[in-house]
PDB file of C-alpha atoms in Angstrom:
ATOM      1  CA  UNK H   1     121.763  25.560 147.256  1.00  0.00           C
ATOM      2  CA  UNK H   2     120.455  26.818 143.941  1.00  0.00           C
ATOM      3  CA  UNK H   3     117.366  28.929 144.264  1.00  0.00           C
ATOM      4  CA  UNK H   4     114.467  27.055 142.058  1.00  0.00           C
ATOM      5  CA  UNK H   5     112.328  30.046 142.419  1.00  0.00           C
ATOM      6  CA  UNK H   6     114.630  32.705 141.230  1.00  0.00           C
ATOM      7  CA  UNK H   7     113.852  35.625 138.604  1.00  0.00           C
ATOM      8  CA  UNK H   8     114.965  35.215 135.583  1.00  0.00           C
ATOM      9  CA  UNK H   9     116.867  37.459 133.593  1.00  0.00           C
ATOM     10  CA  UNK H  10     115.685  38.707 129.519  1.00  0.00           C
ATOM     11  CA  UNK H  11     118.383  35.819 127.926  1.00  0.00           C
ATOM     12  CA  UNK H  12     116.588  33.009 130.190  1.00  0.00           C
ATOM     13  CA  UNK H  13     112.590  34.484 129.131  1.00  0.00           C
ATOM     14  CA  UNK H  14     113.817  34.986 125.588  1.00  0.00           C
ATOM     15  CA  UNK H  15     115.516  30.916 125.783  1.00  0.00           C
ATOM     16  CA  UNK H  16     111.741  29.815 127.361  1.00  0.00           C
ATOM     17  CA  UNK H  17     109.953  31.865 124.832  1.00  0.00           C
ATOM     18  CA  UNK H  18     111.812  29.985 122.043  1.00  0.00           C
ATOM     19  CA  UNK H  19     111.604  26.583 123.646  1.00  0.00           C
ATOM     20  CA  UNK H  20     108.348  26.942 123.049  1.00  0.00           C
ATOM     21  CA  UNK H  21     108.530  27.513 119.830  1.00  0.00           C
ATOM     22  CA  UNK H  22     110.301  24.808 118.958  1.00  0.00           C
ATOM     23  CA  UNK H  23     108.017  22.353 121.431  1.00  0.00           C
ATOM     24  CA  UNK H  24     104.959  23.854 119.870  1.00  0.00           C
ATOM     25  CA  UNK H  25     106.402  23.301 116.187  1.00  0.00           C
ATOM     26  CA  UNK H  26     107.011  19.659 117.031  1.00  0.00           C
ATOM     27  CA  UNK H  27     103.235  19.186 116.580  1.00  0.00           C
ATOM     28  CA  UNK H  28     102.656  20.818 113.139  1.00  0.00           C
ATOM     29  CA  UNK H  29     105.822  18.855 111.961  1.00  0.00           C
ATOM     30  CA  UNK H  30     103.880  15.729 113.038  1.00  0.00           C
ATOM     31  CA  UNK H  31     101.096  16.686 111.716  1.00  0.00           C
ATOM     32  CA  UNK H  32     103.170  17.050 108.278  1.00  0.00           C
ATOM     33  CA  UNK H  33     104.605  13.698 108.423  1.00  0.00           C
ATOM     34  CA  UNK H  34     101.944  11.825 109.289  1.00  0.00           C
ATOM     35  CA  UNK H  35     100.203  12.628 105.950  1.00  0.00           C
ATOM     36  CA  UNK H  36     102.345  10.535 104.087  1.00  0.00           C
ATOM     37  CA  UNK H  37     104.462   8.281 106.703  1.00  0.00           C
ATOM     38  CA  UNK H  38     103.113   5.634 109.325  1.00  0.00           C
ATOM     39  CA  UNK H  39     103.842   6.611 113.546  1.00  0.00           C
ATOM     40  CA  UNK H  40     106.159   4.657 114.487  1.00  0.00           C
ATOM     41  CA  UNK H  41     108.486   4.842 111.436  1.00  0.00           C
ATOM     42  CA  UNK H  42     108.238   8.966 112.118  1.00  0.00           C
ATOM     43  CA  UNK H  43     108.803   8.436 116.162  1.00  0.00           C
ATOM     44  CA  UNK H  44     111.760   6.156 114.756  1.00  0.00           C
ATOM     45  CA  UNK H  45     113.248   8.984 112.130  1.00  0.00           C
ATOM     46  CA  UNK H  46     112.578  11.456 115.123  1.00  0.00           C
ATOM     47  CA  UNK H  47     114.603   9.844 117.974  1.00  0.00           C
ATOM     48  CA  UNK H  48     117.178   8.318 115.993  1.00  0.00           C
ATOM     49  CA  UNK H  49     118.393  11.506 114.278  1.00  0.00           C
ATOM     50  CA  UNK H  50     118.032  13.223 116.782  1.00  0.00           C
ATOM     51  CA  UNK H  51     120.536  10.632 118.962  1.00  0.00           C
ATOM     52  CA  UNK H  52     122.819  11.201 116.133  1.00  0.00           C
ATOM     53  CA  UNK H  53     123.012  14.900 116.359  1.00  0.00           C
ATOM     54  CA  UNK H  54     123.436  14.739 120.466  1.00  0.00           C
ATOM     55  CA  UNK H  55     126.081  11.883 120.478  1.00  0.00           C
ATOM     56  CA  UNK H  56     128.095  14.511 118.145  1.00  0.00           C
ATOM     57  CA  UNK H  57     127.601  17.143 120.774  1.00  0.00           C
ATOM     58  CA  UNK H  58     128.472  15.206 123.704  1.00  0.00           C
ATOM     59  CA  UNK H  59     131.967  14.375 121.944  1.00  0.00           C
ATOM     60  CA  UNK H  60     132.468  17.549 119.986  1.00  0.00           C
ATOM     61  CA  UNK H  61     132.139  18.977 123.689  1.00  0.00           C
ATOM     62  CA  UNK H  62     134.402  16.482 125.402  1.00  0.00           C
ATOM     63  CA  UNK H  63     131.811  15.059 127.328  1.00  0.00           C
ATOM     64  CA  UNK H  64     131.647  11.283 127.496  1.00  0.00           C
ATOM     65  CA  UNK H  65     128.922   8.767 127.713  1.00  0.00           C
ATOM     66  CA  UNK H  66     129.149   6.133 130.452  1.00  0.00           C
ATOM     67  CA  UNK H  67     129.970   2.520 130.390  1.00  0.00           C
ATOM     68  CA  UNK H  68     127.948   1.112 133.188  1.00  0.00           C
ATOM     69  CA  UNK H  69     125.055  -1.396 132.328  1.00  0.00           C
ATOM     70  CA  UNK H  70     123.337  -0.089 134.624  1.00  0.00           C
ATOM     71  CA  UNK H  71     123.337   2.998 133.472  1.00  0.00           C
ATOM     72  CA  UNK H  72     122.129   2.511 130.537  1.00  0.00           C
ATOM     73  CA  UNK H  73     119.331   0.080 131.633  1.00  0.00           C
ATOM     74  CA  UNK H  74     117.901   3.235 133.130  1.00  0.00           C
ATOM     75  CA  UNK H  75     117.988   5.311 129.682  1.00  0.00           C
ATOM     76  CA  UNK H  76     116.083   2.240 128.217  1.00  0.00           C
ATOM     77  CA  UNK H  77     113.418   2.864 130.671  1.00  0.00           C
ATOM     78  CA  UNK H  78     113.558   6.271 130.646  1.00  0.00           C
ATOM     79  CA  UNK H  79     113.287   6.586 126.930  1.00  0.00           C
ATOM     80  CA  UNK H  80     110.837   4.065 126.680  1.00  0.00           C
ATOM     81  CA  UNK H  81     108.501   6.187 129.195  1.00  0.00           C
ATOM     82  CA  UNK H  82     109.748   9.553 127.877  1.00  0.00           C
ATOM     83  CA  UNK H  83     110.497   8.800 123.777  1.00  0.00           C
ATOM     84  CA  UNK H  84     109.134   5.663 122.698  1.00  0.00           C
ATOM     85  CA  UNK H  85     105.590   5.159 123.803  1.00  0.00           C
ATOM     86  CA  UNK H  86     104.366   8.807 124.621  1.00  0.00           C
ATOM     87  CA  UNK H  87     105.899   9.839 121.173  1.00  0.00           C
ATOM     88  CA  UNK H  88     103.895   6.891 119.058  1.00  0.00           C
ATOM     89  CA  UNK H  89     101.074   7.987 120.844  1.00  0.00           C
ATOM     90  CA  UNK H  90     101.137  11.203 119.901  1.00  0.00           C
ATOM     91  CA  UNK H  91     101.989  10.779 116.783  1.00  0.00           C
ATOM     92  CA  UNK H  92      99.369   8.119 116.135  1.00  0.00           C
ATOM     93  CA  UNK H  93      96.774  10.240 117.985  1.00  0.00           C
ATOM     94  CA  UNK H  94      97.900  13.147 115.849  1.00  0.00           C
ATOM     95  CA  UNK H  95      96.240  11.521 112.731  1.00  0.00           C
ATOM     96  CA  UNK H  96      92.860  11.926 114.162  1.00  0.00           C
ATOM     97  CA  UNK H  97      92.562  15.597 116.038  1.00  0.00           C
ATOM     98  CA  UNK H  98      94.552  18.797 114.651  1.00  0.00           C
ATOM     99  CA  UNK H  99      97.717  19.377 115.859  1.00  0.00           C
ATOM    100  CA  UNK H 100      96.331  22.619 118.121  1.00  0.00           C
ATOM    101  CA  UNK H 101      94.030  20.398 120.016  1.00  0.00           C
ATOM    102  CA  UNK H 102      97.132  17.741 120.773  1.00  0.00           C
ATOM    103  CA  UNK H 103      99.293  20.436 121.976  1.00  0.00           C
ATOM    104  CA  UNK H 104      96.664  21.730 124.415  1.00  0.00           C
ATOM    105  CA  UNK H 105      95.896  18.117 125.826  1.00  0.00           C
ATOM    106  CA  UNK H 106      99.892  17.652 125.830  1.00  0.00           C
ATOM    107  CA  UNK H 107      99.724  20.425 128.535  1.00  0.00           C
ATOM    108  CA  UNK H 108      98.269  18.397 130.929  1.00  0.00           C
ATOM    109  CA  UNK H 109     101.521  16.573 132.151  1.00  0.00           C
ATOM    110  CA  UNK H 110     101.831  19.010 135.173  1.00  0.00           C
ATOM    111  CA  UNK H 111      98.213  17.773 136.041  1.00  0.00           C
ATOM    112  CA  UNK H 112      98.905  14.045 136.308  1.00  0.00           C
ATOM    113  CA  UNK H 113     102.749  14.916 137.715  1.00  0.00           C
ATOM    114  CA  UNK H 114     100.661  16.738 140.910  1.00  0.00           C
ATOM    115  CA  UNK H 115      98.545  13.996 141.142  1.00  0.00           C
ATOM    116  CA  UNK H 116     101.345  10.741 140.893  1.00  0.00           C
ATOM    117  CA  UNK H 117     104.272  13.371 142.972  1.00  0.00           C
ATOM    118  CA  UNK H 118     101.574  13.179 146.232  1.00  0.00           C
ATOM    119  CA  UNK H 119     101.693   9.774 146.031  1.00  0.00           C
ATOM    120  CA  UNK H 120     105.196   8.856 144.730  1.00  0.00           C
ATOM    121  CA  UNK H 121     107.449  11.324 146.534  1.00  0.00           C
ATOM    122  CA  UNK H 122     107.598  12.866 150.132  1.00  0.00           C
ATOM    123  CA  UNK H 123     108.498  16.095 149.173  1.00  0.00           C
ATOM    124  CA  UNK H 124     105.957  17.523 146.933  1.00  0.00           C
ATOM    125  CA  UNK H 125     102.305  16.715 148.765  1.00  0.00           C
ATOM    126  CA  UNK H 126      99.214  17.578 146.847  1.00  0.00           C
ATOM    127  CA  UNK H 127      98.539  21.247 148.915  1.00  0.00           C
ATOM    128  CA  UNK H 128      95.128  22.738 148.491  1.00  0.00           C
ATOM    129  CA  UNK H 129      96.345  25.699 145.130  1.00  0.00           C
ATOM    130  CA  UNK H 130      97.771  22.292 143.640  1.00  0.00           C
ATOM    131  CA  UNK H 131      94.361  20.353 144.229  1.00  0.00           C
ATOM    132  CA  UNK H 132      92.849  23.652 142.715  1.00  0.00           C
ATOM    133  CA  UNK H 133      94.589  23.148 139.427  1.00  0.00           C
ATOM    134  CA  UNK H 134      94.094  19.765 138.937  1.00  0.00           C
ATOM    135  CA  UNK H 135      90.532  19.940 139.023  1.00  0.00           C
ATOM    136  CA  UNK H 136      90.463  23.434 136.409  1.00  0.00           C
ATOM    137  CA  UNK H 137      93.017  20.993 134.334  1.00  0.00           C
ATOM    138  CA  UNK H 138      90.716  18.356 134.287  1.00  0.00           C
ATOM    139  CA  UNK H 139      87.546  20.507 133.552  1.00  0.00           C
ATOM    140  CA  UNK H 140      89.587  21.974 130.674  1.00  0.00           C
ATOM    141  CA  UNK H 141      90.100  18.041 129.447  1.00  0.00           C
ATOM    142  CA  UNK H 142      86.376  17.808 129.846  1.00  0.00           C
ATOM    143  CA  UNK H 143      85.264  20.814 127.264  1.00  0.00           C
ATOM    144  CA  UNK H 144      88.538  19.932 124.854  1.00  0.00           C
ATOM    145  CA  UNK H 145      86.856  16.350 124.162  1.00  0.00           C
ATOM    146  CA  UNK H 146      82.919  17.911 124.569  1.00  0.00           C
ATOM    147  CA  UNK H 147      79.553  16.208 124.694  1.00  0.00           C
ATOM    148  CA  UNK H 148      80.544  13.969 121.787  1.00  0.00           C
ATOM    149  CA  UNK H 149      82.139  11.910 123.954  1.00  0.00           C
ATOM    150  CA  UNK H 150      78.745  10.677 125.177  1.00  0.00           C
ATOM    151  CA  UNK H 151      77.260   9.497 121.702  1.00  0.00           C
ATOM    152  CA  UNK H 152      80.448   6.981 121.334  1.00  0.00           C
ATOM    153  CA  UNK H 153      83.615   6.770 121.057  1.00  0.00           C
ATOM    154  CA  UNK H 154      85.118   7.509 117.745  1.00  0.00           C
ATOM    155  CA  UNK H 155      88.827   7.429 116.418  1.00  0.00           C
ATOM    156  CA  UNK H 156      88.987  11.624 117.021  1.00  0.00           C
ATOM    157  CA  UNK H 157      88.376  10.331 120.968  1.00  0.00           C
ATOM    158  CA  UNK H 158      90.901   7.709 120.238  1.00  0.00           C
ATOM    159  CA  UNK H 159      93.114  10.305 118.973  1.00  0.00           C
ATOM    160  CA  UNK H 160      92.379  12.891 122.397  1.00  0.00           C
ATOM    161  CA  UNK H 161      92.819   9.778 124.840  1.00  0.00           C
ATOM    162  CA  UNK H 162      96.274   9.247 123.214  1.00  0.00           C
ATOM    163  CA  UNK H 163      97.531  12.153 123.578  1.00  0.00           C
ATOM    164  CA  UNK H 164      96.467  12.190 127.363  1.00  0.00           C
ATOM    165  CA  UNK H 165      98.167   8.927 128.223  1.00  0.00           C
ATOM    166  CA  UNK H 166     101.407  10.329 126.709  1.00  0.00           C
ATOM    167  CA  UNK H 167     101.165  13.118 129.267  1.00  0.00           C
ATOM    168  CA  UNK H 168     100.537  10.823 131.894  1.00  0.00           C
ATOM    169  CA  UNK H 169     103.732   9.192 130.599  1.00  0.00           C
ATOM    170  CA  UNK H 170     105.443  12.381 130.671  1.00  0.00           C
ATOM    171  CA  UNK H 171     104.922  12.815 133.941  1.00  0.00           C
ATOM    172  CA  UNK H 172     106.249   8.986 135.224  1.00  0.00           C
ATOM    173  CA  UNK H 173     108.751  10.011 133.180  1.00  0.00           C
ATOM    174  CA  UNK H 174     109.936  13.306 135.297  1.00  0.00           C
ATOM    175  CA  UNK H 175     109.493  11.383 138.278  1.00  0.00           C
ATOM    176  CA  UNK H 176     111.629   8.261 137.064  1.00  0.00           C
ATOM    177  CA  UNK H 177     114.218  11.046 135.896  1.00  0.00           C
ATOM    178  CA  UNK H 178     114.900  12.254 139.662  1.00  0.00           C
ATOM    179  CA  UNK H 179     117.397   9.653 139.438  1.00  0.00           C
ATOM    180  CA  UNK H 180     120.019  10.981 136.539  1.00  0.00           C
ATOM    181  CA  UNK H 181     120.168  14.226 138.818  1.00  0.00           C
ATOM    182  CA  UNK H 182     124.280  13.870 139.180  1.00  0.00           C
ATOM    183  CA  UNK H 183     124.851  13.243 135.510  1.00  0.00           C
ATOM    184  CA  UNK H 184     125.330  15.592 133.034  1.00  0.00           C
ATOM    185  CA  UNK H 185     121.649  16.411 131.620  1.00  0.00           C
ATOM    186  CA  UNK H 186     123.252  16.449 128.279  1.00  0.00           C
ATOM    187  CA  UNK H 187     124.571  13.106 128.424  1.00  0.00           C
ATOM    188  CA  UNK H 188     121.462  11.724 129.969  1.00  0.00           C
ATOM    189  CA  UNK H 189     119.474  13.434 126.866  1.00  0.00           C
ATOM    190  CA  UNK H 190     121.646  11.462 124.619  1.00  0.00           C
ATOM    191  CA  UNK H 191     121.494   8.311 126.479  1.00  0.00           C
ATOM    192  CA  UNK H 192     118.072   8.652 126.619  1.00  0.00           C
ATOM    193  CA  UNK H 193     117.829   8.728 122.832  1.00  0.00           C
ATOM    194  CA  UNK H 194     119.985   6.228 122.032  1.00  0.00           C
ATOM    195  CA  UNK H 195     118.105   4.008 124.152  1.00  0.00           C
ATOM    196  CA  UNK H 196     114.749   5.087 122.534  1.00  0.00           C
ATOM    197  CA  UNK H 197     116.480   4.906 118.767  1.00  0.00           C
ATOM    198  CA  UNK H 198     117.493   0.721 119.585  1.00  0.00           C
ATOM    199  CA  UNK H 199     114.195   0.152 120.621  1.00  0.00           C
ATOM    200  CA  UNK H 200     112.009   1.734 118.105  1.00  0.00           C
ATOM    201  CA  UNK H 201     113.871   0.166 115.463  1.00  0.00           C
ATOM    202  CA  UNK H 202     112.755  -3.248 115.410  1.00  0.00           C
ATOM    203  CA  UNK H 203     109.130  -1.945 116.365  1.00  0.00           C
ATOM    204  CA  UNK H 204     108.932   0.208 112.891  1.00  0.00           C
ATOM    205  CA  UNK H 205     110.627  -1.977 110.957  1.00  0.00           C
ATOM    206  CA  UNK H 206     108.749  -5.248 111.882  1.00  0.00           C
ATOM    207  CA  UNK H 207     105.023  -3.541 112.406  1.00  0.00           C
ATOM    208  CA  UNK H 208     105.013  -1.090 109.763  1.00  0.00           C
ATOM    209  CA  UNK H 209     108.295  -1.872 106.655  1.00  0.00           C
ATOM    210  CA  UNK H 210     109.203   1.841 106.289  1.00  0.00           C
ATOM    211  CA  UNK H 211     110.821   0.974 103.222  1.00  0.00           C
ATOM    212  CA  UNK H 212     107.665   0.577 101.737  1.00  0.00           C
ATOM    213  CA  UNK H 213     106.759   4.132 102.547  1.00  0.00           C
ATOM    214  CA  UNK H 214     107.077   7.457  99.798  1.00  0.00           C
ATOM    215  CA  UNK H 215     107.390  10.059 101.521  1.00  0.00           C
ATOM    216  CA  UNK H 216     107.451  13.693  99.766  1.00  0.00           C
ATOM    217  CA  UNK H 217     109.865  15.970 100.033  1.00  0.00           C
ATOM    218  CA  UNK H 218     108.038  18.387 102.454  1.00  0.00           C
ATOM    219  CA  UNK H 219     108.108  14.923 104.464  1.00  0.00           C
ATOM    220  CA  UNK H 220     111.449  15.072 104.845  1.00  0.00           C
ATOM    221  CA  UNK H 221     111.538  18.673 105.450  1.00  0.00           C
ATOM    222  CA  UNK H 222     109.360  17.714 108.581  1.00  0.00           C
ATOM    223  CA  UNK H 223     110.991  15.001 110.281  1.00  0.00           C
ATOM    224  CA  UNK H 224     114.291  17.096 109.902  1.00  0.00           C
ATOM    225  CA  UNK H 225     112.297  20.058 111.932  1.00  0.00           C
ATOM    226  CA  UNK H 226     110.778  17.691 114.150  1.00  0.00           C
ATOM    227  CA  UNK H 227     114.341  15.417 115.328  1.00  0.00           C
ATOM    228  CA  UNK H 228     116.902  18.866 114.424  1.00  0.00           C
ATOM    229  CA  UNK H 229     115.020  20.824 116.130  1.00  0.00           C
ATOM    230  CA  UNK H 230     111.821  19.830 118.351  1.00  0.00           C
ATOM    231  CA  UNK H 231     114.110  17.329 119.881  1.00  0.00           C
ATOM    232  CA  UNK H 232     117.715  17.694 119.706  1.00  0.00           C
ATOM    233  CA  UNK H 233     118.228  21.664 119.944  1.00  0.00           C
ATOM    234  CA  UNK H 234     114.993  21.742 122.499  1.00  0.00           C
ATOM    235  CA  UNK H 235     116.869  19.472 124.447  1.00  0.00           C
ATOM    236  CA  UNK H 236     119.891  21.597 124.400  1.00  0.00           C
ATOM    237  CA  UNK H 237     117.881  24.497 125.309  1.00  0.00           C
ATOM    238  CA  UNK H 238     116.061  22.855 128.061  1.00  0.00           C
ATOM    239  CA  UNK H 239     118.909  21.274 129.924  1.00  0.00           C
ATOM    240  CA  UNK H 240     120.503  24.909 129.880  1.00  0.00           C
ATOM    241  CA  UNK H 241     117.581  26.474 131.276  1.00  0.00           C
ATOM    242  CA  UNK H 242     117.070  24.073 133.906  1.00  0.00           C
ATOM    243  CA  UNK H 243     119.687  24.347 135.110  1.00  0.00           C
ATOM    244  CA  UNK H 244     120.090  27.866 135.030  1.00  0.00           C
ATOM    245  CA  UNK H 245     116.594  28.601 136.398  1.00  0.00           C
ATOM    246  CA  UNK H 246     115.457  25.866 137.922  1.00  0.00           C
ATOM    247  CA  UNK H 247     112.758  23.384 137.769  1.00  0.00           C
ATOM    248  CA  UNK H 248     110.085  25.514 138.899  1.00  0.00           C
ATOM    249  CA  UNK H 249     110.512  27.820 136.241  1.00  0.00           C
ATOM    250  CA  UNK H 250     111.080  25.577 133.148  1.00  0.00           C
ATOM    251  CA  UNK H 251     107.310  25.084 134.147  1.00  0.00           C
ATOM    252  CA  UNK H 252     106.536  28.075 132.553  1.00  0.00           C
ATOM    253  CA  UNK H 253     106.998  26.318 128.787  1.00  0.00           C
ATOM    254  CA  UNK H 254     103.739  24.419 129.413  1.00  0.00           C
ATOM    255  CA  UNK H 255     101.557  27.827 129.272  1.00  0.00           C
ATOM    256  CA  UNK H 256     103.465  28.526 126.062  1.00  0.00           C
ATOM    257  CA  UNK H 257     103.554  25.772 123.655  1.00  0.00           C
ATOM    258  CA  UNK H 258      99.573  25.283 122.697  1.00  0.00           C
ATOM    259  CA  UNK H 259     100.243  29.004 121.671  1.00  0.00           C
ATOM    260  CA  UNK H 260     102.609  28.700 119.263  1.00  0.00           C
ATOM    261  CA  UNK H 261     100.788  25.417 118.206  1.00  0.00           C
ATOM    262  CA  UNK H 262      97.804  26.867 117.546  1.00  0.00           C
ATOM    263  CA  UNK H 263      99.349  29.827 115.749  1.00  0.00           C
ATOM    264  CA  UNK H 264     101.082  27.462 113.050  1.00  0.00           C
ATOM    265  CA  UNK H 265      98.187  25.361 112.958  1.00  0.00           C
ATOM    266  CA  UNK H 266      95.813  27.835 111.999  1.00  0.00           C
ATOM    267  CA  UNK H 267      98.418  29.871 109.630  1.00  0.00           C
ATOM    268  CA  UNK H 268      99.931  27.355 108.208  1.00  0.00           C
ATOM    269  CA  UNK H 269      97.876  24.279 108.044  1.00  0.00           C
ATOM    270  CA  UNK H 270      94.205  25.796 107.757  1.00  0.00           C
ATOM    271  CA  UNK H 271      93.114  24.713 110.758  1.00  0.00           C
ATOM    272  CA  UNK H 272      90.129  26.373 112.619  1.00  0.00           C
ATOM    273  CA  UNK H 273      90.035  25.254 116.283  1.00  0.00           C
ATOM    274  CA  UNK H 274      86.539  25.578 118.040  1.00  0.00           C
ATOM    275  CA  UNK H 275      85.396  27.565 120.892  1.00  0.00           C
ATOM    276  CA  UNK H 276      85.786  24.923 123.270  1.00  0.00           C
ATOM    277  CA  UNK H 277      89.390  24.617 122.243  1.00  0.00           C
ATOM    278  CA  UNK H 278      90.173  27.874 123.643  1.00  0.00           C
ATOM    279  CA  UNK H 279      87.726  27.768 126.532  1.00  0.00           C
ATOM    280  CA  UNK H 280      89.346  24.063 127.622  1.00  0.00           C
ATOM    281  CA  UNK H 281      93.006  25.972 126.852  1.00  0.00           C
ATOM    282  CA  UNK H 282      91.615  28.943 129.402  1.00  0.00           C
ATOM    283  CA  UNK H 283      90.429  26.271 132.275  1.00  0.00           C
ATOM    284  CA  UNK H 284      93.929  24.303 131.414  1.00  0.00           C
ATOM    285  CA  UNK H 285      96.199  27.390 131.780  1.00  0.00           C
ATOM    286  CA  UNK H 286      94.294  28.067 135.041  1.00  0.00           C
ATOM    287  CA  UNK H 287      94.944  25.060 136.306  1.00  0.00           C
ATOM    288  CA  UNK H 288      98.455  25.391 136.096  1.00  0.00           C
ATOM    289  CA  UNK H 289      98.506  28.968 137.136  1.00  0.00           C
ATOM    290  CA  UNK H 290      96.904  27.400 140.735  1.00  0.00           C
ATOM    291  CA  UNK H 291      99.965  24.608 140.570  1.00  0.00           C
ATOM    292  CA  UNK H 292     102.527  26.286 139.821  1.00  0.00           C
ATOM    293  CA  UNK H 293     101.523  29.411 142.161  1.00  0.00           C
ATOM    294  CA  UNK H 294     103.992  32.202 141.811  1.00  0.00           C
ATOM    295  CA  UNK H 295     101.242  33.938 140.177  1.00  0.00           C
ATOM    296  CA  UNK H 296      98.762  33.716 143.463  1.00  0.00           C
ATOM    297  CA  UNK H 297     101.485  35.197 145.496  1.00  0.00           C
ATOM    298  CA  UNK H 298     101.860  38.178 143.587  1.00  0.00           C
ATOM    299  CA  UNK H 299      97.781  38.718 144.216  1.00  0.00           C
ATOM    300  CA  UNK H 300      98.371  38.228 147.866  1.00  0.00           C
ATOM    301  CA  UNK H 301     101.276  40.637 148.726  1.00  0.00           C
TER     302      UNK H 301
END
């Protein structure tokens, strides 16, 4: 049985380190697009490039996609828990709070996958370190949205609460996902984003008539990044490091990708994130130090 707490070697760090990256980069590109195109027209230019690129791969590697109804019943679901609504949130949540901020509250998915694990599976219960981190995760939450919060609710809380239910989505998600464990994760990728591209394209093109969009040419340049790379080649990446490392250790992207987020925000995009963004980042990335744990251990021995 495969070791899910093994060490990794420099090529599987130096594969996390860029997924990252190119997770982290997914929210500037968003925050691109959504100057000049409407959410659900960019989730729908996202997923459904981004199924065009896999399907390619799957053949031009002689995998094949399966024929069972079934089968792809559960890529519906699982892209509409894992694509289609947790990507249109962000996205639409995007055009109220910087693209820093979302990445940071993105991070939270461990958090809520502790919490709904206990309760949905047998084999991860919510152990004291775990019940540690939820609570520094959700103090983090706390300072990221600050005392405004009290005086109303305004579209930049719209924007933060958003973000937060697509990372509770993320986490159903992994939990749903348990059951594509003897398929090919490639082939599940693309079947997952097939599924998402049917689906979002009668939402964006009844709701919001892309065609009547103008989108510049940096637009373009952005949704390219965003469904090339953010999506496609991360899921490449990710699927290879799984299942090279484990899923224990693919954990380790979450500590990484409000990093690079807040690097290109602030470099590239002007932004100037508070103090209480990096004090709720601090309480955040303590939180899932106490979940995931390896850390702790160290301490101890």
């Amino acid at each position: 049985m495969q070791n899910m707490n093994q060490v990794m070697g420099a090529r599987l760090w130096f594969l996390i380190v860029i997924l990252s990256i190119i997770w982290g980069a997914s929210f500037f590109f968003v925050e691109i697009a959504v100057e000049r195109m409407t959410p659900l027209t960019i989730v729908l230019c996202r997923v459904g490039f981004a199924a065009f690129l896999l399907l390619g791969f799957v053949r031009l590697t002689g995998r094949e996609m399966p024929k069972n109804l079934g089968i792809w019943g559960a890529f519906l679901a699982i892209g509409m828990l894992n694509n289609v609504i947790p990507f249109s949130l962000i996205t639409w949540g995007q055009k109220y709070i910087d693209s820093s901020l979302a990445a940071i509250l993105n991070a939270t998915t461990p958090v809520f996958s502790v919490i709904l694990a206990h309760f949905l599976t047998k084999d991860e219960p919510l152990t004291t370190n775990r019940l540690a981190g939820v609570l520094f995760g959700w103090m983090g939450v706390a300072v990221l949205i600050g005392i405004e919060a009290l005086s109303g609710v305004g579209m930049k809380i719209a924007g933060q609460a958003a973000v937060l239910g697509a990372a509770l989505l993320y986490a159903i998600a992994a939990i749903f996902g348990r059951r594509f464990k003897e398929f090919d994760p490639v082939v599940v990728s693309a079947g997952m984003l097939t599924g998402s591209t049917i689906m979002m394209i009668p939402l964006a093109f009844i709701i919001e008539r892309p065609f009547t969009l103008d989108p510049a040419l940096v637009t373009w340049a952005a949704l390219f990044g965003l469904s090339a790379v953010s999506t496609a080649l991360a899921y490449i990446i990710y699927f290879h490091v799984l299942s090279k490392a484990g899923a224990t250790n693919i954990l380790l992207v979450t500590f990484l990708i409000p990093v690079s987020a807040i690097f290109l925000g602030m470099m590239v995009l002007g932004e100037t994130p508070g103090w209480n963004v990096f004090a709720g980042m601090a309480l955040i990335f303590m939180g899932l130090i106490f979940i995931d744990g390896r850390l702790l251990k160290r301490f101890k021995k």
